[in-house]
Tab-separated table of C-alpha atoms in Angstrom:
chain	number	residue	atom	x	y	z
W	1	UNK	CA	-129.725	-22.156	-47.836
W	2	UNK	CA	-130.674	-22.168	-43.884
W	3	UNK	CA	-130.347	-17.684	-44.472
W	4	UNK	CA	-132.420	-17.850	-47.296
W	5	UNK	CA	-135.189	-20.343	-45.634
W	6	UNK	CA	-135.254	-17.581	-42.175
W	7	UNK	CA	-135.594	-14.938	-44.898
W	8	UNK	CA	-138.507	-16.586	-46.520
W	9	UNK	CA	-140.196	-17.859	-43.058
W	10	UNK	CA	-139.606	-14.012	-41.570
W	11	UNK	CA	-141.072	-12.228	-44.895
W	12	UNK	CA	-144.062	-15.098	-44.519
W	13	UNK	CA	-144.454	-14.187	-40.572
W	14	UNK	CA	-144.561	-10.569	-41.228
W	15	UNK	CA	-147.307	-10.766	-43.954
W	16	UNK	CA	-149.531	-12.146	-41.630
W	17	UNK	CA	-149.341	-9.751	-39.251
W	18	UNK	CA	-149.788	-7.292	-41.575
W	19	UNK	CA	-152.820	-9.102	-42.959
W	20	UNK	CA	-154.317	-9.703	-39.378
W	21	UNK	CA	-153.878	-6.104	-38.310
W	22	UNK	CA	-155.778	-4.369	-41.534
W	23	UNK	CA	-157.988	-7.359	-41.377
W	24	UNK	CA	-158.456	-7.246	-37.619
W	25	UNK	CA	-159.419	-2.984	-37.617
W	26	UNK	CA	-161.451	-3.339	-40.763
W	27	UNK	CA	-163.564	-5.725	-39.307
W	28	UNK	CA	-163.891	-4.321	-35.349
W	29	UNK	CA	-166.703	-2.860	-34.355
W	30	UNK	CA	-166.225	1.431	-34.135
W	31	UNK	CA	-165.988	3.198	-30.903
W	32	UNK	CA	-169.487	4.682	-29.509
W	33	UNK	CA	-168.822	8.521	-31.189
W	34	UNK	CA	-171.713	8.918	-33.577
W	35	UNK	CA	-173.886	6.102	-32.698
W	36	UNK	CA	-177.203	6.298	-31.220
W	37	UNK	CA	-177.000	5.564	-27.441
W	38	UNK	CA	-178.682	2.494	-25.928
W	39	UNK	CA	-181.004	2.305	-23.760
W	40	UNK	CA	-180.431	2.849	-20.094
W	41	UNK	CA	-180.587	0.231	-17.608
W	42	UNK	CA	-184.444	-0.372	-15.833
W	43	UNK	CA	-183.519	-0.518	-12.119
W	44	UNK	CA	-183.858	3.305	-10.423
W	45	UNK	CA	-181.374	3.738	-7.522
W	46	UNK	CA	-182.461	7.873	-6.352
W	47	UNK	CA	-183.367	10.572	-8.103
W	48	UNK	CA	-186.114	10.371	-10.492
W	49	UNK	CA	-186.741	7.376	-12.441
W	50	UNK	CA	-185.647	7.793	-15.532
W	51	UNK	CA	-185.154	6.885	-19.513
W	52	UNK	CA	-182.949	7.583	-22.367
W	53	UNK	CA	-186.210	8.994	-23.870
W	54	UNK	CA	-187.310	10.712	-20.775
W	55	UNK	CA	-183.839	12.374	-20.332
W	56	UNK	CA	-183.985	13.061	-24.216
W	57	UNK	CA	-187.479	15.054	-23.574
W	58	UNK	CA	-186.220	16.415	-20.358
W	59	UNK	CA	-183.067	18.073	-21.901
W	60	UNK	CA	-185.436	19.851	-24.865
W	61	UNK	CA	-182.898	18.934	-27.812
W	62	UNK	CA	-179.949	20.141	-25.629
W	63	UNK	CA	-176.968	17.711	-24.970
W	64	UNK	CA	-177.450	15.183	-22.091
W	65	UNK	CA	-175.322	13.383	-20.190
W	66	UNK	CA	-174.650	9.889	-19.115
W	67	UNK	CA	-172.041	9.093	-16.492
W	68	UNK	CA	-171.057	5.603	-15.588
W	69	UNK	CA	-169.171	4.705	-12.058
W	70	UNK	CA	-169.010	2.093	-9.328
W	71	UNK	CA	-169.089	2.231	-5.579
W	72	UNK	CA	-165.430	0.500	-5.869
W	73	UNK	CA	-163.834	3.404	-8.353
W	74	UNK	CA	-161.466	5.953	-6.566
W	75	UNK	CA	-161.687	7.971	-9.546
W	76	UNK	CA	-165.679	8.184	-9.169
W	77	UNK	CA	-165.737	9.076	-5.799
W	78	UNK	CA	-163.551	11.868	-6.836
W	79	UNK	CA	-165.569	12.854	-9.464
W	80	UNK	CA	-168.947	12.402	-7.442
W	81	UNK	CA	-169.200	16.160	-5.372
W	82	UNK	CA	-168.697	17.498	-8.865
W	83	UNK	CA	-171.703	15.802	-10.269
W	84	UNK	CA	-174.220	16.794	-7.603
W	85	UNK	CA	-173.005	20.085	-8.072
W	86	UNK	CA	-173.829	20.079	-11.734
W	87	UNK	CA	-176.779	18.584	-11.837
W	88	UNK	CA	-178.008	21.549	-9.639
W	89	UNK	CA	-176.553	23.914	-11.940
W	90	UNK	CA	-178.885	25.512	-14.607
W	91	UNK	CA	-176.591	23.937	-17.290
W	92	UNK	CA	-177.101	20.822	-15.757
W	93	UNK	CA	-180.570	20.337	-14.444
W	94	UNK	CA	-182.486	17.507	-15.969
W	95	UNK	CA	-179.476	16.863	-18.087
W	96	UNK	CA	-177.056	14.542	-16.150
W	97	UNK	CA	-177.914	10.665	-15.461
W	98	UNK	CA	-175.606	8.405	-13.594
W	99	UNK	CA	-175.514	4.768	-13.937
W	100	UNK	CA	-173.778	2.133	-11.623
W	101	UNK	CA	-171.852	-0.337	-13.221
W	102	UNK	CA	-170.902	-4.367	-12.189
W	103	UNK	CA	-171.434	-3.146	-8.576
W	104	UNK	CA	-173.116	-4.686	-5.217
W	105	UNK	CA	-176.517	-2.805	-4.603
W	106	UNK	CA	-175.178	-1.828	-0.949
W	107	UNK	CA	-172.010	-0.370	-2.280
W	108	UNK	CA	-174.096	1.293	-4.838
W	109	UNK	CA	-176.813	2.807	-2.512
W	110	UNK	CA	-174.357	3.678	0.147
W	111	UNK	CA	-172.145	5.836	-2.160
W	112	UNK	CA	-175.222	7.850	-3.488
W	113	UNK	CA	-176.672	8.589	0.081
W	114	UNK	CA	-172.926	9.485	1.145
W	115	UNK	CA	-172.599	11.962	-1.777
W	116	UNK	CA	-176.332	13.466	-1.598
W	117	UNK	CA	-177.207	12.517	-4.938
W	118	UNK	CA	-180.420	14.155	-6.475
W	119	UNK	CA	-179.886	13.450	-9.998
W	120	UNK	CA	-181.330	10.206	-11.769
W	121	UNK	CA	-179.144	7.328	-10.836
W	122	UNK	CA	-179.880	3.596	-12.552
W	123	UNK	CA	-178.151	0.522	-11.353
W	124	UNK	CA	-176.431	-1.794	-14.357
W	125	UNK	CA	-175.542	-4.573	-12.229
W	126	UNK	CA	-174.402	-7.018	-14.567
W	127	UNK	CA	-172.501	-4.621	-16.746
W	128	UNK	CA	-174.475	-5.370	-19.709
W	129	UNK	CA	-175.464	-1.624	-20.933
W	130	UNK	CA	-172.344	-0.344	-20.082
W	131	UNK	CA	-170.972	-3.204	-22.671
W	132	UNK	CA	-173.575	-1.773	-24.947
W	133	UNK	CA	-172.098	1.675	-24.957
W	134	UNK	CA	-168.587	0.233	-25.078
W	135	UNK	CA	-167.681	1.305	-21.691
W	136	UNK	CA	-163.645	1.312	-21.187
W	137	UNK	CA	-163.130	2.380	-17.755
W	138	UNK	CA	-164.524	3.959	-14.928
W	139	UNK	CA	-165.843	6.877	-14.292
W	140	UNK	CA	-166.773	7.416	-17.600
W	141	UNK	CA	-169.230	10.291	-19.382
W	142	UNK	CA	-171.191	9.625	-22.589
W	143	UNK	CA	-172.544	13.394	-24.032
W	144	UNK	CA	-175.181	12.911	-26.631
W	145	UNK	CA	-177.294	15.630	-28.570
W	146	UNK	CA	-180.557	16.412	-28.676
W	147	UNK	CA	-181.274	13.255	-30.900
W	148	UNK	CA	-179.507	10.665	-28.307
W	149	UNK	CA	-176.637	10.275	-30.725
W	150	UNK	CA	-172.734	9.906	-28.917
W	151	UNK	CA	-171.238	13.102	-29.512
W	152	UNK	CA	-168.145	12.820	-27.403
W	153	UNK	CA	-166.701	10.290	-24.232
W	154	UNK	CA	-165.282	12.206	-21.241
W	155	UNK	CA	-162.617	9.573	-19.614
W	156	UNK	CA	-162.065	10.074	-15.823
W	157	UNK	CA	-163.100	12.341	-13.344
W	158	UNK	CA	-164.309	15.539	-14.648
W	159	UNK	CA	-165.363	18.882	-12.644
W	160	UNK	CA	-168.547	21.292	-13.453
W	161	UNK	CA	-166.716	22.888	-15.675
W	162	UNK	CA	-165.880	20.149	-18.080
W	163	UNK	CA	-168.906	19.283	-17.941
W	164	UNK	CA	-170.955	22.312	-19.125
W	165	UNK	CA	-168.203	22.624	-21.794
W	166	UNK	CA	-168.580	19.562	-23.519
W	167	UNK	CA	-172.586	20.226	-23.005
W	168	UNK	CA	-172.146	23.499	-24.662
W	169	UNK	CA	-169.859	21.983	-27.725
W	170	UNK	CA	-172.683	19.648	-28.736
W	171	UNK	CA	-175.194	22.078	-28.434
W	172	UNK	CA	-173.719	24.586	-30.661
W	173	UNK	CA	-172.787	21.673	-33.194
């Protein structure tokens, strides 16, 4: 009898975790890919000020891209000669927007005077858009189309390179 009742009681455990896990991914919320993108944060740190719609108008239904660090990522600052670069590049003038998340405002402006930034760069400081897009980890690059739809996340550092790839696969899409 006690083999039988551990038999039952297993069987009875592992139906509930069965039922929790089809339960649990049929009712979580899907990853960013194919959404519309929120809205970006309000507060301007350099650059020009900027928009989801301005960037939108700016990019003339090309791709556009959104990149999310912190003054406290290794993995941004990495990432951050790479940006400038780009965003002087044909392929990405008026195209790339950086936003700082959950960071202090002197970390913040003290990184983006220490890498030259031109581009756009907005300041999230409570984290609250980069919740809204779902952020995972930093740095991380959001590329939406012309239409301000996700088309693809870039995690980590990426180079020019990446960059105007995943630009150009959403624009020929």
């Amino acid at each position: 009898m006690g083999r039988r009742r551990m038999l039952l009681i297993s069987s009875a455990l592992a139906a509930a975790v069965v039922a929790l896990v089809i339960f649990g991914l049929a009712s979580s919320e899907s990853g960013p890919v194919g959404r519309r993108a929120p809205a970006l944060p309000g507060e301007h740190l350099a650059g020009s000020p900027a928009t989801l719609d301005s960037m939108l108008a700016t990019a003339h239904g090309r791709a556009t891209l959104i990149t999310f660090w912190a003054s406290w990522c290794g993995p941004c600052a990495k990432e951050a000669t790479a940006l400038e670069r780009f965003s002087r590049s044909a392929a990405g003038r008026g195209r790339l927007v950086g936003v700082d998340w959950s960071d202090a405002l002197s970390g913040a402006r003290s990184f983006v005077a220490s890498h030259g930034w031109t581009f756009p760069v907005l300041r999230d400081a409570e984290g609250t858009v980069g919740n809204d897009y779902r952020l995972t980890g930093l740095p991380t690059t959001f590329v939406l189309d012309g239409s301000g739809q996700i088309r693809s996340v870039l995690r980590g550092p990426q180079d020019a390179g990446t960059l105007a790839r995943a630009m150009a696969s959403v624009s020929k899409s």
